[in-house]
PDB file of C-alpha atoms and ligand atoms in Angstrom:
ATOM      1  CA  MET A1202       0.000   0.000   0.000  1.00  0.00           C
ATOM      2  CA  SER A1203       1.278   3.456  -0.923  1.00  0.00           C
ATOM      3  CA  ASN A1204       0.815   6.411   1.400  1.00  0.00           C
ATOM      4  CA  THR A1205       0.932   9.498  -0.800  1.00  0.00           C
ATOM      5  CA  LEU A1206      -2.219  10.860   0.852  1.00  0.00           C
ATOM      6  CA  ASN A1207      -1.226  10.041   4.416  1.00  0.00           C
ATOM      7  CA  GLY A1208      -2.871  12.366   6.912  1.00  0.00           C
ATOM      8  CA  LEU A1209      -5.293  13.834   4.361  1.00  0.00           C
ATOM      9  CA  VAL A1210      -9.064  13.672   4.652  1.00  0.00           C
ATOM     10  CA  ALA A1211     -11.375  13.001   1.685  1.00  0.00           C
ATOM     11  CA  LEU A1212     -15.154  13.122   1.335  1.00  0.00           C
ATOM     12  CA  VAL A1213     -16.625  11.160  -1.594  1.00  0.00           C
ATOM     13  CA  THR A1214     -20.274  11.638  -2.565  1.00  0.00           C
ATOM     14  CA  GLY A1215     -22.157   8.866  -4.332  1.00  0.00           C
ATOM     15  CA  ALA A1216     -19.777   6.343  -2.775  1.00  0.00           C
ATOM     16  CA  SER A1217     -22.343   3.547  -2.463  1.00  0.00           C
ATOM     17  CA  SER A1218     -21.590   2.196  -5.967  1.00  0.00           C
ATOM     18  CA  GLY A1219     -19.624   2.602  -9.176  1.00  0.00           C
ATOM     19  CA  ILE A1220     -17.058   5.352  -9.598  1.00  0.00           C
ATOM     20  CA  GLY A1221     -17.574   6.809  -6.108  1.00  0.00           C
ATOM     21  CA  GLU A1222     -17.051   3.460  -4.404  1.00  0.00           C
ATOM     22  CA  ALA A1223     -13.894   2.703  -6.432  1.00  0.00           C
ATOM     23  CA  THR A1224     -12.525   6.194  -5.822  1.00  0.00           C
ATOM     24  CA  ALA A1225     -13.116   5.960  -2.075  1.00  0.00           C
ATOM     25  CA  LEU A1226     -11.217   2.662  -1.974  1.00  0.00           C
ATOM     26  CA  ALA A1227      -8.371   4.063  -4.086  1.00  0.00           C
ATOM     27  CA  LEU A1228      -7.995   7.160  -1.900  1.00  0.00           C
ATOM     28  CA  SER A1229      -8.058   4.970   1.190  1.00  0.00           C
ATOM     29  CA  ALA A1230      -5.357   2.736  -0.323  1.00  0.00           C
ATOM     30  CA  GLU A1231      -3.232   5.884  -0.742  1.00  0.00           C
ATOM     31  CA  GLY A1232      -3.518   6.566   2.978  1.00  0.00           C
ATOM     32  CA  ALA A1233      -6.379   9.102   3.102  1.00  0.00           C
ATOM     33  CA  ARG A1234      -9.023   8.976   5.790  1.00  0.00           C
ATOM     34  CA  VAL A1235     -12.217   8.819   3.764  1.00  0.00           C
ATOM     35  CA  ALA A1236     -15.812   9.787   4.501  1.00  0.00           C
ATOM     36  CA  VAL A1237     -18.161   7.939   2.151  1.00  0.00           C
ATOM     37  CA  ALA A1238     -21.570   9.445   1.569  1.00  0.00           C
ATOM     38  CA  ALA A1239     -24.796   8.461  -0.207  1.00  0.00           C
ATOM     39  CA  ARG A1240     -28.391   7.451   0.561  1.00  0.00           C
ATOM     40  CA  ARG A1241     -27.937   3.646   0.653  1.00  0.00           C
ATOM     41  CA  ALA A1242     -26.454   3.167   4.130  1.00  0.00           C
ATOM     42  CA  ASP A1243     -26.132  -0.630   3.806  1.00  0.00           C
ATOM     43  CA  ARG A1244     -23.889  -0.272   0.749  1.00  0.00           C
ATOM     44  CA  LEU A1245     -21.696   2.245   2.554  1.00  0.00           C
ATOM     45  CA  GLU A1246     -21.331  -0.025   5.571  1.00  0.00           C
ATOM     46  CA  SER A1247     -20.136  -2.913   3.417  1.00  0.00           C
ATOM     47  CA  LEU A1248     -17.737  -0.591   1.582  1.00  0.00           C
ATOM     48  CA  ALA A1249     -16.295   0.602   4.897  1.00  0.00           C
ATOM     49  CA  ARG A1250     -15.686  -3.041   5.855  1.00  0.00           C
ATOM     50  CA  LYS A1251     -13.690  -3.596   2.611  1.00  0.00           C
ATOM     51  CA  ALA A1252     -11.466  -0.544   3.095  1.00  0.00           C
ATOM     52  CA  PRO A1253      -7.849  -0.939   4.108  1.00  0.00           C
ATOM     53  CA  ASP A1254      -8.263   1.832   6.682  1.00  0.00           C
ATOM     54  CA  GLU A1255     -10.970   3.561   8.685  1.00  0.00           C
ATOM     55  CA  MET A1256     -13.891   4.976   6.679  1.00  0.00           C
ATOM     56  CA  LEU A1257     -16.756   7.097   7.918  1.00  0.00           C
ATOM     57  CA  ALA A1258     -20.126   6.159   6.391  1.00  0.00           C
ATOM     58  CA  LEU A1259     -22.466   9.156   6.075  1.00  0.00           C
ATOM     59  CA  ASP A1260     -26.116   9.310   5.143  1.00  0.00           C
ATOM     60  CA  LEU A1261     -26.305  12.008   2.451  1.00  0.00           C
ATOM     61  CA  ASP A1262     -28.915  13.277   0.038  1.00  0.00           C
ATOM     62  CA  VAL A1263     -27.156  15.936  -2.043  1.00  0.00           C
ATOM     63  CA  THR A1264     -30.470  17.520  -3.037  1.00  0.00           C
ATOM     64  CA  ASP A1265     -31.066  18.446   0.610  1.00  0.00           C
ATOM     65  CA  GLN A1266     -28.972  21.439   1.718  1.00  0.00           C
ATOM     66  CA  GLU A1267     -29.256  20.492   5.394  1.00  0.00           C
ATOM     67  CA  SER A1268     -28.059  16.950   4.673  1.00  0.00           C
ATOM     68  CA  VAL A1269     -25.106  18.364   2.702  1.00  0.00           C
ATOM     69  CA  ARG A1270     -24.068  20.708   5.523  1.00  0.00           C
ATOM     70  CA  ALA A1271     -24.412  17.870   8.061  1.00  0.00           C
ATOM     71  CA  ALA A1272     -22.224  15.475   6.010  1.00  0.00           C
ATOM     72  CA  VAL A1273     -19.434  18.041   5.656  1.00  0.00           C
ATOM     73  CA  ALA A1274     -19.663  18.933   9.359  1.00  0.00           C
ATOM     74  CA  ALA A1275     -19.582  15.249  10.386  1.00  0.00           C
ATOM     75  CA  THR A1276     -16.474  14.660   8.250  1.00  0.00           C
ATOM     76  CA  VAL A1277     -14.623  17.586   9.811  1.00  0.00           C
ATOM     77  CA  GLU A1278     -15.802  16.635  13.287  1.00  0.00           C
ATOM     78  CA  ARG A1279     -14.576  13.054  12.934  1.00  0.00           C
ATOM     79  CA  PHE A1280     -11.309  13.619  11.053  1.00  0.00           C
ATOM     80  CA  GLY A1281     -10.485  17.238  12.019  1.00  0.00           C
ATOM     81  CA  ALA A1282     -10.247  18.653   8.478  1.00  0.00           C
ATOM     82  CA  LEU A1283     -11.247  18.296   4.843  1.00  0.00           C
ATOM     83  CA  ASP A1284      -8.613  18.151   2.082  1.00  0.00           C
ATOM     84  CA  VAL A1285     -10.287  16.450  -0.881  1.00  0.00           C
ATOM     85  CA  LEU A1286     -13.923  16.641  -1.989  1.00  0.00           C
ATOM     86  CA  VAL A1287     -14.906  14.165  -4.699  1.00  0.00           C
ATOM     87  CA  ASN A1288     -18.205  15.562  -5.961  1.00  0.00           C
ATOM     88  CA  ASN A1289     -19.468  12.453  -7.722  1.00  0.00           C
ATOM     89  CA  ALA A1290     -23.140  11.748  -6.881  1.00  0.00           C
ATOM     90  CA  GLY A1291     -25.264  11.760 -10.010  1.00  0.00           C
ATOM     91  CA  VAL A1292     -28.171  10.304 -11.928  1.00  0.00           C
ATOM     92  CA  MET A1293     -28.724   9.875 -15.667  1.00  0.00           C
ATOM     93  CA  LEU A1294     -32.338   9.530 -16.761  1.00  0.00           C
ATOM     94  CA  ASN A1295     -32.143   9.882 -20.516  1.00  0.00           C
ATOM     95  CA  GLY A1296     -34.955  10.092 -23.011  1.00  0.00           C
ATOM     96  CA  PRO A1297     -36.485  12.308 -25.677  1.00  0.00           C
ATOM     97  CA  ILE A1298     -37.386  15.893 -24.765  1.00  0.00           C
ATOM     98  CA  LEU A1299     -40.809  15.557 -26.397  1.00  0.00           C
ATOM     99  CA  GLY A1300     -43.233  14.104 -23.855  1.00  0.00           C
ATOM    100  CA  ALA A1301     -40.568  13.740 -21.154  1.00  0.00           C
ATOM    101  CA  ASP A1302     -41.483  13.152 -17.525  1.00  0.00           C
ATOM    102  CA  ILE A1303     -40.402  16.553 -16.195  1.00  0.00           C
ATOM    103  CA  THR A1304     -39.906  15.197 -12.673  1.00  0.00           C
ATOM    104  CA  GLN A1305     -36.881  13.324 -14.048  1.00  0.00           C
ATOM    105  CA  TRP A1306     -35.424  16.607 -15.313  1.00  0.00           C
ATOM    106  CA  THR A1307     -35.890  18.114 -11.863  1.00  0.00           C
ATOM    107  CA  ARG A1308     -34.204  15.130 -10.265  1.00  0.00           C
ATOM    108  CA  MET A1309     -31.172  15.367 -12.551  1.00  0.00           C
ATOM    109  CA  VAL A1310     -30.758  19.117 -12.091  1.00  0.00           C
ATOM    110  CA  GLU A1311     -31.231  18.886  -8.321  1.00  0.00           C
ATOM    111  CA  THR A1312     -28.812  15.960  -7.948  1.00  0.00           C
ATOM    112  CA  ASN A1313     -26.114  16.505 -10.553  1.00  0.00           C
ATOM    113  CA  LEU A1314     -25.965  20.284 -10.652  1.00  0.00           C
ATOM    114  CA  LEU A1315     -27.496  21.908  -7.577  1.00  0.00           C
ATOM    115  CA  GLY A1316     -26.395  19.046  -5.306  1.00  0.00           C
ATOM    116  CA  SER A1317     -22.838  19.341  -6.564  1.00  0.00           C
ATOM    117  CA  MET A1318     -22.944  23.130  -6.008  1.00  0.00           C
ATOM    118  CA  TYR A1319     -24.281  22.691  -2.455  1.00  0.00           C
ATOM    119  CA  MET A1320     -21.380  20.334  -1.738  1.00  0.00           C
ATOM    120  CA  VAL A1321     -18.851  22.920  -2.924  1.00  0.00           C
ATOM    121  CA  HIS A1322     -20.551  25.673  -0.906  1.00  0.00           C
ATOM    122  CA  ALA A1323     -20.463  23.672   2.313  1.00  0.00           C
ATOM    123  CA  SER A1324     -16.922  22.315   1.824  1.00  0.00           C
ATOM    124  CA  LEU A1325     -15.089  25.374   0.534  1.00  0.00           C
ATOM    125  CA  PRO A1326     -14.297  27.079   3.860  1.00  0.00           C
ATOM    126  CA  HIS A1327     -12.605  23.873   5.070  1.00  0.00           C
ATOM    127  CA  LEU A1328     -10.764  23.308   1.769  1.00  0.00           C
ATOM    128  CA  LEU A1329      -9.453  26.889   1.838  1.00  0.00           C
ATOM    129  CA  GLU A1330      -8.017  26.302   5.306  1.00  0.00           C
ATOM    130  CA  ARG A1331      -5.837  23.452   4.047  1.00  0.00           C
ATOM    131  CA  GLY A1332      -5.253  24.175   0.343  1.00  0.00           C
ATOM    132  CA  GLY A1333      -7.484  21.293  -0.665  1.00  0.00           C
ATOM    133  CA  THR A1334      -8.678  19.800  -3.937  1.00  0.00           C
ATOM    134  CA  ILE A1335     -12.172  19.600  -5.428  1.00  0.00           C
ATOM    135  CA  VAL A1336     -12.778  16.811  -7.937  1.00  0.00           C
ATOM    136  CA  GLN A1337     -15.885  17.475  -9.999  1.00  0.00           C
ATOM    137  CA  VAL A1338     -17.173  14.358 -11.745  1.00  0.00           C
ATOM    138  CA  SER A1339     -18.633  15.534 -15.044  1.00  0.00           C
ATOM    139  CA  SER A1340     -18.848  13.443 -18.239  1.00  0.00           C
ATOM    140  CA  THR A1341     -18.078  13.435 -21.946  1.00  0.00           C
ATOM    141  CA  SER A1342     -21.714  14.647 -21.966  1.00  0.00           C
ATOM    142  CA  GLY A1343     -20.364  17.810 -20.340  1.00  0.00           C
ATOM    143  CA  ARG A1344     -18.446  18.498 -23.556  1.00  0.00           C
ATOM    144  CA  ILE A1345     -20.614  17.074 -26.326  1.00  0.00           C
ATOM    145  CA  ALA A1346     -24.412  16.978 -26.182  1.00  0.00           C
ATOM    146  CA  SER A1347     -26.335  14.256 -28.004  1.00  0.00           C
ATOM    147  CA  ALA A1348     -29.954  13.435 -28.704  1.00  0.00           C
ATOM    148  CA  TYR A1349     -31.818  11.947 -25.713  1.00  0.00           C
ATOM    149  CA  SER A1350     -29.383  13.238 -23.114  1.00  0.00           C
ATOM    150  CA  GLY A1351     -30.222  16.946 -23.247  1.00  0.00           C
ATOM    151  CA  VAL A1352     -30.918  17.472 -19.564  1.00  0.00           C
ATOM    152  CA  TYR A1353     -28.136  15.194 -18.337  1.00  0.00           C
ATOM    153  CA  SER A1354     -25.759  17.049 -20.664  1.00  0.00           C
ATOM    154  CA  ALA A1355     -27.062  20.391 -19.448  1.00  0.00           C
ATOM    155  CA  THR A1356     -26.230  19.418 -15.860  1.00  0.00           C
ATOM    156  CA  LYS A1357     -22.714  18.357 -16.862  1.00  0.00           C
ATOM    157  CA  PHE A1358     -22.110  21.472 -19.019  1.00  0.00           C
ATOM    158  CA  GLY A1359     -23.298  23.363 -15.929  1.00  0.00           C
ATOM    159  CA  ILE A1360     -20.681  21.631 -13.807  1.00  0.00           C
ATOM    160  CA  ALA A1361     -18.007  22.698 -16.298  1.00  0.00           C
ATOM    161  CA  ALA A1362     -19.108  26.346 -16.119  1.00  0.00           C
ATOM    162  CA  PHE A1363     -19.399  26.374 -12.337  1.00  0.00           C
ATOM    163  CA  SER A1364     -16.013  24.637 -11.981  1.00  0.00           C
ATOM    164  CA  GLU A1365     -14.221  27.195 -14.160  1.00  0.00           C
ATOM    165  CA  SER A1366     -15.680  30.086 -12.141  1.00  0.00           C
ATOM    166  CA  LEU A1367     -14.746  28.299  -8.948  1.00  0.00           C
ATOM    167  CA  ARG A1368     -11.209  27.643 -10.219  1.00  0.00           C
ATOM    168  CA  GLN A1369     -10.662  31.323 -11.018  1.00  0.00           C
ATOM    169  CA  GLU A1370     -11.937  32.332  -7.580  1.00  0.00           C
ATOM    170  CA  VAL A1371      -9.880  29.920  -5.468  1.00  0.00           C
ATOM    171  CA  THR A1372      -6.807  28.695  -7.338  1.00  0.00           C
ATOM    172  CA  THR A1373      -4.454  31.414  -6.057  1.00  0.00           C
ATOM    173  CA  ARG A1374      -5.719  30.646  -2.569  1.00  0.00           C
ATOM    174  CA  GLY A1375      -4.326  27.126  -2.946  1.00  0.00           C
ATOM    175  CA  VAL A1376      -7.485  25.172  -3.770  1.00  0.00           C
ATOM    176  CA  ARG A1377      -7.235  23.060  -6.935  1.00  0.00           C
ATOM    177  CA  VAL A1378     -10.274  22.251  -9.078  1.00  0.00           C
ATOM    178  CA  VAL A1379     -10.222  19.093 -11.199  1.00  0.00           C
ATOM    179  CA  VAL A1380     -12.995  18.267 -13.674  1.00  0.00           C
ATOM    180  CA  VAL A1381     -13.090  14.577 -14.605  1.00  0.00           C
ATOM    181  CA  GLU A1382     -15.034  13.685 -17.737  1.00  0.00           C
ATOM    182  CA  PRO A1383     -15.521   9.936 -18.162  1.00  0.00           C
ATOM    183  CA  GLY A1384     -16.870   8.235 -21.238  1.00  0.00           C
ATOM    184  CA  PHE A1385     -18.767   4.955 -20.888  1.00  0.00           C
ATOM    185  CA  VAL A1386     -18.037   3.264 -17.545  1.00  0.00           C
ATOM    186  CA  ALA A1387     -19.709  -0.026 -16.611  1.00  0.00           C
ATOM    187  CA  THR A1388     -21.752   0.921 -13.494  1.00  0.00           C
ATOM    188  CA  GLU A1389     -25.359   0.969 -12.292  1.00  0.00           C
ATOM    189  CA  LEU A1390     -25.887   4.430 -13.777  1.00  0.00           C
ATOM    190  CA  THR A1391     -27.912   3.423 -16.840  1.00  0.00           C
ATOM    191  CA  SER A1392     -30.022   0.880 -14.930  1.00  0.00           C
ATOM    192  CA  HIS A1393     -32.043   3.653 -13.238  1.00  0.00           C
ATOM    193  CA  ASN A1394     -33.436   4.780 -16.568  1.00  0.00           C
ATOM    194  CA  THR A1395     -37.178   4.216 -16.853  1.00  0.00           C
ATOM    195  CA  ASP A1396     -37.263   4.351 -20.669  1.00  0.00           C
ATOM    196  CA  PRO A1397     -36.720   0.783 -21.978  1.00  0.00           C
ATOM    197  CA  THR A1398     -35.363   2.103 -25.299  1.00  0.00           C
ATOM    198  CA  MET A1399     -32.660   3.990 -23.422  1.00  0.00           C
ATOM    199  CA  VAL A1400     -31.787   0.965 -21.266  1.00  0.00           C
ATOM    200  CA  ALA A1401     -31.517  -1.207 -24.403  1.00  0.00           C
ATOM    201  CA  ALA A1402     -29.354   1.420 -26.157  1.00  0.00           C
ATOM    202  CA  ALA A1403     -26.998   1.548 -23.159  1.00  0.00           C
ATOM    203  CA  GLN A1404     -26.762  -2.249 -23.056  1.00  0.00           C
ATOM    204  CA  GLU A1405     -26.016  -2.327 -26.775  1.00  0.00           C
ATOM    205  CA  MET A1406     -23.320   0.330 -26.370  1.00  0.00           C
ATOM    206  CA  ALA A1407     -21.755  -1.589 -23.474  1.00  0.00           C
ATOM    207  CA  ALA A1408     -21.710  -4.805 -25.502  1.00  0.00           C
ATOM    208  CA  SER A1409     -20.082  -3.052 -28.470  1.00  0.00           C
ATOM    209  CA  MET A1410     -16.907  -1.962 -26.692  1.00  0.00           C
ATOM    210  CA  ARG A1411     -14.415  -2.567 -23.936  1.00  0.00           C
ATOM    211  CA  THR A1412     -15.965  -0.162 -21.442  1.00  0.00           C
ATOM    212  CA  LEU A1413     -14.066   1.621 -18.721  1.00  0.00           C
ATOM    213  CA  ARG A1414     -14.159   0.193 -15.207  1.00  0.00           C
ATOM    214  CA  SER A1415     -14.822   2.384 -12.174  1.00  0.00           C
ATOM    215  CA  GLU A1416     -11.221   1.730 -11.093  1.00  0.00           C
ATOM    216  CA  ASP A1417      -9.973   3.438 -14.280  1.00  0.00           C
ATOM    217  CA  ILE A1418     -11.642   6.659 -13.165  1.00  0.00           C
ATOM    218  CA  ALA A1419     -10.455   6.176  -9.587  1.00  0.00           C
ATOM    219  CA  ASN A1420      -6.877   5.959 -10.909  1.00  0.00           C
ATOM    220  CA  ALA A1421      -7.349   9.259 -12.743  1.00  0.00           C
ATOM    221  CA  VAL A1422      -8.611  10.907  -9.549  1.00  0.00           C
ATOM    222  CA  VAL A1423      -5.647   9.570  -7.592  1.00  0.00           C
ATOM    223  CA  TYR A1424      -3.284  10.898 -10.278  1.00  0.00           C
ATOM    224  CA  ALA A1425      -4.795  14.392 -10.023  1.00  0.00           C
ATOM    225  CA  VAL A1426      -4.866  14.628  -6.233  1.00  0.00           C
ATOM    226  CA  THR A1427      -1.346  13.261  -5.716  1.00  0.00           C
ATOM    227  CA  GLN A1428       0.414  15.862  -7.869  1.00  0.00           C
ATOM    228  CA  PRO A1429       2.752  18.319  -6.151  1.00  0.00           C
ATOM    229  CA  GLU A1430       0.905  21.332  -4.712  1.00  0.00           C
ATOM    230  CA  HIS A1431       2.014  23.689  -7.504  1.00  0.00           C
ATOM    231  CA  VAL A1432       0.502  21.388 -10.178  1.00  0.00           C
ATOM    232  CA  ALA A1433      -3.223  21.735 -10.865  1.00  0.00           C
ATOM    233  CA  VAL A1434      -4.606  19.074 -13.189  1.00  0.00           C
ATOM    234  CA  ASN A1435      -7.745  20.967 -14.154  1.00  0.00           C
ATOM    235  CA  GLU A1436      -9.387  18.582 -16.583  1.00  0.00           C
ATOM    236  CA  ILE A1437      -9.230  14.879 -17.395  1.00  0.00           C
ATOM    237  CA  LEU A1438     -11.231  13.532 -20.349  1.00  0.00           C
ATOM    238  CA  ILE A1439     -11.092   9.748 -20.266  1.00  0.00           C
ATOM    239  CA  ARG A1440     -12.909   7.493 -22.726  1.00  0.00           C
ATOM    240  CA  PRO A1441     -12.800   3.802 -23.532  1.00  0.00           C
ATOM    241  CA  THR A1442     -10.361   3.339 -26.402  1.00  0.00           C
ATOM    242  CA  ASP A1443     -13.255   1.858 -28.393  1.00  0.00           C
ATOM    243  CA  GLN A1444     -15.592   4.863 -27.860  1.00  0.00           C
ATOM    244  CA  THR A1445     -15.726   7.226 -30.827  1.00  0.00           C
ATOM    245  CA  ARG A1446     -17.836  10.110 -29.453  1.00  0.00           C
TER     246      ARG A1446
HETATM  247  N1  NAP B  79     -21.044   5.367 -15.736  1.00  0.00           N
HETATM  248  C1  NAP B  79     -20.707   6.201 -16.704  1.00  0.00           C
HETATM  249  O1  NAP B  79     -20.609   5.832 -17.878  1.00  0.00           O
HETATM  250  C2  NAP B  79     -20.424   7.655 -16.388  1.00  0.00           C
HETATM  251  C3  NAP B  79     -19.868   8.446 -17.400  1.00  0.00           C
HETATM  252  C4  NAP B  79     -19.616   9.785 -17.148  1.00  0.00           C
HETATM  253  C5  NAP B  79     -19.908  10.327 -15.920  1.00  0.00           C
HETATM  254  N2  NAP B  79     -20.461   9.544 -14.940  1.00  0.00           N
HETATM  255  C6  NAP B  79     -20.774  10.188 -13.663  1.00  0.00           C
HETATM  256  O2  NAP B  79     -20.155   9.487 -12.616  1.00  0.00           O
HETATM  257  C7  NAP B  79     -20.877   9.722 -11.409  1.00  0.00           C
HETATM  258  C8  NAP B  79     -21.069   8.393 -10.682  1.00  0.00           C
HETATM  259  O3  NAP B  79     -21.887   7.555 -11.465  1.00  0.00           O
HETATM  260  P1  NAP B  79     -21.674   5.973 -11.624  1.00  0.00           P
HETATM  261  O4  NAP B  79     -21.490   5.709 -13.059  1.00  0.00           O
HETATM  262  O5  NAP B  79     -20.678   5.509 -10.651  1.00  0.00           O
HETATM  263  O6  NAP B  79     -23.158   5.450 -11.298  1.00  0.00           O
HETATM  264  P2  NAP B  79     -23.808   4.779  -9.990  1.00  0.00           P
HETATM  265  O7  NAP B  79     -23.116   3.500  -9.678  1.00  0.00           O
HETATM  266  O8  NAP B  79     -25.270   4.761 -10.257  1.00  0.00           O
HETATM  267  O9  NAP B  79     -23.460   5.826  -8.840  1.00  0.00           O
HETATM  268  C9  NAP B  79     -24.206   6.989  -8.598  1.00  0.00           C
HETATM  269  C10 NAP B  79     -24.009   7.358  -7.141  1.00  0.00           C
HETATM  270  O10 NAP B  79     -24.710   8.593  -6.900  1.00  0.00           O
HETATM  271  C11 NAP B  79     -25.415   8.446  -5.688  1.00  0.00           C
HETATM  272  N3  NAP B  79     -26.570   9.334  -5.640  1.00  0.00           N
HETATM  273  C12 NAP B  79     -27.590   9.428  -6.517  1.00  0.00           C
HETATM  274  N4  NAP B  79     -28.479  10.345  -6.084  1.00  0.00           N
HETATM  275  C13 NAP B  79     -27.991  10.833  -4.902  1.00  0.00           C
HETATM  276  C14 NAP B  79     -28.455  11.777  -3.964  1.00  0.00           C
HETATM  277  N5  NAP B  79     -29.611  12.446  -4.142  1.00  0.00           N
HETATM  278  N6  NAP B  79     -27.703  12.017  -2.865  1.00  0.00           N
HETATM  279  C15 NAP B  79     -26.546  11.353  -2.660  1.00  0.00           C
HETATM  280  N7  NAP B  79     -26.057  10.444  -3.511  1.00  0.00           N
HETATM  281  C16 NAP B  79     -26.779  10.180  -4.611  1.00  0.00           C
HETATM  282  C17 NAP B  79     -25.812   6.983  -5.630  1.00  0.00           C
HETATM  283  O11 NAP B  79     -25.987   6.579  -4.269  1.00  0.00           O
HETATM  284  P3  NAP B  79     -27.390   6.336  -3.519  1.00  0.00           P
HETATM  285  O12 NAP B  79     -28.382   5.882  -4.542  1.00  0.00           O
HETATM  286  O13 NAP B  79     -27.039   5.294  -2.494  1.00  0.00           O
HETATM  287  O14 NAP B  79     -27.713   7.662  -2.904  1.00  0.00           O
HETATM  288  C18 NAP B  79     -24.571   6.316  -6.195  1.00  0.00           C
HETATM  289  O15 NAP B  79     -23.628   6.091  -5.180  1.00  0.00           O
HETATM  290  C19 NAP B  79     -22.165  10.421 -11.811  1.00  0.00           C
HETATM  291  O16 NAP B  79     -22.054  11.808 -11.561  1.00  0.00           O
HETATM  292  C20 NAP B  79     -22.243  10.179 -13.307  1.00  0.00           C
HETATM  293  O17 NAP B  79     -22.960  11.199 -13.981  1.00  0.00           O
HETATM  294  C21 NAP B  79     -20.704   8.216 -15.147  1.00  0.00           C
END
């Protein structure tokens, strides 16, 4: 086990599965003390049992400002600081704009965009104290919009805009902002879609290529957060080799 993050404290949102879970484990393997946060407490408890070092499991709904403030406060209370925020929680509920169930749009904007902003708002004072790092999990959909993912893309384009403003406001105060933009990663993400055509399209896409694994994204996060303090890796676009767009 390496210890490049020894003594540092990380908070990972959406750590109950997929990219968040893998990233929490990778940061822990590098020596960080990690708070893992999401709504499915049972999944977080089993993750904490797998970790090489102590993890703090936190009940978090990023759409709820009070829950966000409480998770950040609990992390700082338990570990004494916050050095790395991995802002990863997200949902993708794709489908055509015409006739869409608008409640799914609200859910995506509240989770992916507003929730991610609330996390930054609550964490920033602590990150400024220690010269911390904010990892914003966006997507290739935050760079290129496609049919049937208009709202998801809008949330990820929004993350890019917010992150660039944030970077300009805090970088000379020692806080680094990293936007990670994965292509297709094999996770539960597409399984929450309620449109069977979209689920089938995702399955077909997965079968057509060697998809990324959550660990591939976790490695990219570790790379960014373990750079020397004067190096800010601001953006990582990472696709499966077989993915064209
Ligand atoms: N998979 C891909 O191909 C891909 C590509 C590009 C970007 N991404 C992004 O990567 C991030 C992680 O997704 P994933 O692929 O790892 O999918 P996933 O396995 O479905 O993970 C999503 C995570 O978000 C959490 N979450 C959802 N709503 C939440 C809420 N209201 N409050 C707190 N946590 C919430 C979920 O936990 P609970 O349900 O337990 O709360 C879960 O841990 C997302 O932002 C996604 O947009 C994924």
